[in-house]
Tab-separated table of C-alpha atoms and ligand atoms in Angstrom:
chain	number	residue	atom	x	y	z
A	1	LEU	CA	15.950	144.494	173.036
A	2	PRO	CA	19.562	143.422	172.820
A	3	GLU	CA	20.560	141.467	169.792
A	4	THR	CA	23.473	139.079	170.154
A	5	ILE	CA	25.720	137.716	167.481
A	6	ILE	CA	28.765	135.455	167.633
A	7	THR	CA	31.908	136.031	165.597
A	8	HIS	CA	34.809	133.631	165.109
A	9	SER	CA	37.582	135.929	163.903
A	10	ALA	CA	38.677	139.548	164.003
A	11	GLN	CA	37.771	139.746	160.311
A	12	GLU	CA	34.200	138.683	161.042
A	13	THR	CA	33.908	141.300	163.793
A	14	ARG	CA	35.211	143.980	161.378
A	15	ARG	CA	32.622	142.983	158.782
A	16	TRP	CA	29.848	143.206	161.354
A	17	GLY	CA	31.095	146.696	162.182
A	18	GLU	CA	30.910	147.643	158.511
A	19	GLU	CA	27.279	146.526	158.440
A	20	LEU	CA	26.463	148.435	161.608
A	21	ALA	CA	27.969	151.571	160.100
A	22	LYS	CA	25.194	151.655	157.493
A	23	GLN	CA	22.732	152.573	160.255
A	24	LEU	CA	24.801	155.463	161.583
A	25	GLN	CA	24.393	159.095	160.836
A	26	SER	CA	25.920	162.370	161.885
A	27	GLY	CA	25.522	162.953	165.644
A	28	ASP	CA	25.262	159.282	166.610
A	29	VAL	CA	27.231	157.850	169.534
A	30	VAL	CA	28.362	154.225	169.698
A	31	ALA	CA	29.682	153.038	173.067
A	32	LEU	CA	31.922	149.965	172.869
A	33	ILE	CA	32.056	148.044	176.140
A	34	GLY	CA	34.384	145.160	176.986
A	35	GLU	CA	37.651	144.139	178.627
A	36	LEU	CA	41.118	144.711	177.224
A	37	GLY	CA	41.509	142.506	174.158
A	38	ALA	CA	37.788	141.903	173.722
A	39	GLY	CA	37.839	143.448	170.249
A	40	LYS	CA	36.672	147.047	170.675
A	41	THR	CA	39.378	148.474	168.422
A	42	VAL	CA	38.818	145.741	165.850
A	43	LEU	CA	35.118	146.551	165.819
A	44	ALA	CA	35.841	150.285	165.621
A	45	GLN	CA	38.054	149.599	162.578
A	46	GLY	CA	35.119	147.903	160.858
A	47	ILE	CA	32.686	150.662	161.772
A	48	LEU	CA	35.032	153.371	160.493
A	49	LYS	CA	35.673	151.454	157.288
A	50	GLY	CA	31.920	151.205	156.804
A	51	LEU	CA	31.695	154.944	157.355
A	52	GLY	CA	34.013	155.500	154.431
A	53	VAL	CA	37.231	156.153	156.342
A	54	LYS	CA	40.094	155.086	154.081
A	55	GLU	CA	42.982	155.569	156.508
A	56	THR	CA	44.346	152.849	158.783
A	57	VAL	CA	42.529	153.070	162.094
A	58	GLN	CA	44.809	152.611	165.092
A	59	SER	CA	43.907	152.492	168.737
A	60	PRO	CA	43.752	156.025	170.164
A	61	SER	CA	44.740	154.764	173.669
A	62	PHE	CA	47.527	157.239	174.251
A	63	ILE	CA	46.027	160.308	172.691
A	64	MET	CA	42.402	159.609	173.662
A	65	VAL	CA	40.872	160.730	170.379
A	66	ARG	CA	41.561	160.509	166.671
A	67	GLU	CA	39.476	162.335	164.130
A	68	TYR	CA	38.707	160.988	160.677
A	69	THR	CA	36.630	162.034	157.749
A	70	GLY	CA	34.409	159.479	156.086
A	71	HIS	CA	30.879	160.148	154.867
A	72	SER	CA	30.666	162.255	158.047
A	73	PRO	CA	33.342	163.438	160.439
A	74	VAL	CA	34.149	160.611	162.857
A	75	ALA	CA	35.785	160.760	166.292
A	76	HIS	CA	37.294	157.509	167.593
A	77	ILE	CA	37.717	157.941	171.340
A	78	ASP	CA	39.460	155.581	173.780
A	79	LEU	CA	38.816	156.086	177.490
A	80	TYR	CA	41.281	153.440	178.694
A	81	ARG	CA	43.291	156.032	180.576
A	82	LEU	CA	40.313	157.902	181.988
A	83	ARG	CA	38.487	157.089	185.175
A	84	ASN	CA	35.033	158.471	184.626
A	85	SER	CA	32.814	161.067	183.034
A	86	GLN	CA	34.355	163.818	185.174
A	87	ASP	CA	37.697	163.218	183.441
A	88	PHE	CA	35.881	163.152	180.115
A	89	LEU	CA	34.270	166.520	180.775
A	90	ALA	CA	37.502	167.994	182.156
A	91	LEU	CA	39.209	167.172	178.851
A	92	GLY	CA	36.373	168.775	176.897
A	93	LEU	CA	35.679	165.558	175.003
A	94	ASP	CA	31.956	166.182	175.384
A	95	GLU	CA	32.315	168.800	172.641
A	96	TYR	CA	32.090	165.933	170.171
A	97	MET	CA	28.593	165.159	171.379
A	98	ASP	CA	25.675	166.925	169.750
A	99	SER	CA	27.976	167.834	166.905
A	100	LYS	CA	28.310	166.658	163.314
A	101	TYR	CA	30.611	163.885	164.478
A	102	ILE	CA	29.762	160.237	164.646
A	103	ILE	CA	31.452	159.143	167.891
A	104	VAL	CA	32.809	155.650	168.451
A	105	VAL	CA	33.974	155.372	172.057
A	106	GLU	CA	35.952	152.490	173.573
A	107	TRP	CA	35.415	151.865	177.328
A	108	GLY	CA	32.065	153.602	176.922
A	109	GLU	CA	30.912	152.174	180.269
A	110	LYS	CA	33.002	154.853	181.988
A	111	ILE	CA	30.730	157.607	180.726
A	112	LEU	CA	27.332	155.934	180.718
A	113	ASP	CA	26.018	158.690	182.981
A	114	ILE	CA	26.582	161.377	180.369
A	115	LEU	CA	25.908	159.524	177.122
A	116	PRO	CA	23.095	161.080	175.116
A	117	PRO	CA	19.708	159.323	175.278
A	118	HIS	CA	20.030	158.029	171.716
A	119	HIS	CA	23.331	156.220	171.997
A	120	ARG	CA	24.011	152.620	171.004
A	121	GLN	CA	25.779	150.201	173.327
A	122	ILE	CA	27.794	147.283	172.066
A	123	ARG	CA	29.228	144.746	174.503
A	124	LEU	CA	31.993	142.357	173.544
A	125	THR	CA	32.783	139.262	175.579
A	126	TRP	CA	34.707	136.059	174.991
A	127	GLY	CA	32.937	132.932	173.833
A	128	ARG	CA	33.664	129.614	175.543
A	129	ASP	CA	34.378	127.395	172.582
A	130	HIS	CA	37.344	128.991	170.892
A	131	PRO	CA	39.921	131.744	171.669
A	132	ASP	CA	38.756	133.761	168.672
A	133	GLN	CA	35.084	133.528	169.505
A	134	ARG	CA	33.312	136.675	170.686
A	135	PHE	CA	29.783	137.442	171.729
A	136	ILE	CA	28.696	140.850	170.581
A	137	SER	CA	25.484	142.231	171.983
A	138	TYR	CA	23.921	145.274	170.587
A	139	GLN	CA	21.466	147.559	172.259
A	140	GLN	CA	19.947	150.749	171.047
A	141	HIS	CA	18.968	153.209	173.714
A	142	SER	CA	16.305	155.691	172.958
A	143	LYS	CA	14.645	158.502	174.792
A	144	GLY	CA	12.055	157.613	177.381
A	145	LYS	CA	12.111	153.845	177.900
B	201	ADP	N1	36.191	137.377	166.995
B	201	ADP	C1	37.081	138.351	167.218
B	201	ADP	N2	36.692	139.643	167.197
B	201	ADP	C2	37.563	140.634	167.459
B	201	ADP	N3	38.860	140.450	167.763
B	201	ADP	C3	39.316	139.175	167.792
B	201	ADP	C4	38.444	138.085	167.520
B	201	ADP	N4	39.162	136.944	167.637
B	201	ADP	C5	40.397	137.300	167.953
B	201	ADP	N5	40.520	138.637	168.049
B	201	ADP	C6	41.752	139.327	168.432
B	201	ADP	O1	41.546	139.941	169.689
B	201	ADP	C7	42.252	141.160	169.745
B	201	ADP	C8	41.297	142.303	170.028
B	201	ADP	O2	42.072	143.447	170.255
B	201	ADP	P1	41.465	144.908	170.315
B	201	ADP	O3	40.436	145.099	169.266
B	201	ADP	O4	42.629	145.834	170.340
B	201	ADP	O5	40.754	144.865	171.762
B	201	ADP	P2	40.291	146.065	172.676
B	201	ADP	O6	40.270	147.323	171.846
B	201	ADP	O7	38.918	145.644	173.156
B	201	ADP	O8	41.268	146.128	173.821
B	201	ADP	C9	42.961	141.338	168.417
B	201	ADP	O9	44.282	140.854	168.529
B	201	ADP	C10	42.143	140.459	167.487
B	201	ADP	O10	42.885	139.971	166.389
B	202	MG	MG1	41.152	149.217	172.059
């Protein structure tokens, strides 16, 4: 079942990402879903920090993927410029799946059809009360139902 939390600042979203990172292990895929400016990169920064990545994490919008090494190898992927899973496959980005990498993918909704059964989906939307408020809903998909 989806779990929803509310954050009130980018810092709070980063901290939640750090907590989430504790559950991740090699081979996991986290799909971040939400409009431009929703906070996907901010959340990815928190997740990567929690995974032990010391470098500054920037948006990989232009280059599609940045690799890091934390406790495991991590690939931060941004599909902003891609249309769909066909583009993803054409670029060979699927090689990161079923590998040692933990994958954090922005605009994950574009490749829902090829995400592995065990991926996690995180949706970010704006709250109504304050410009810095975000709803973050978290869903773990597992094999079968
Ligand atoms: N609660 C919040 N969580 C995440 N980001 C927030 C929050 N409140 C304000 N922001 C701001 O919203 C913007 C989110 O940008 P970014 O993470 O790059 O979005 P995306 O990657 O989804 O396009 C940042 O400028 C960030 O400071
Ligand atoms: Mg982004």
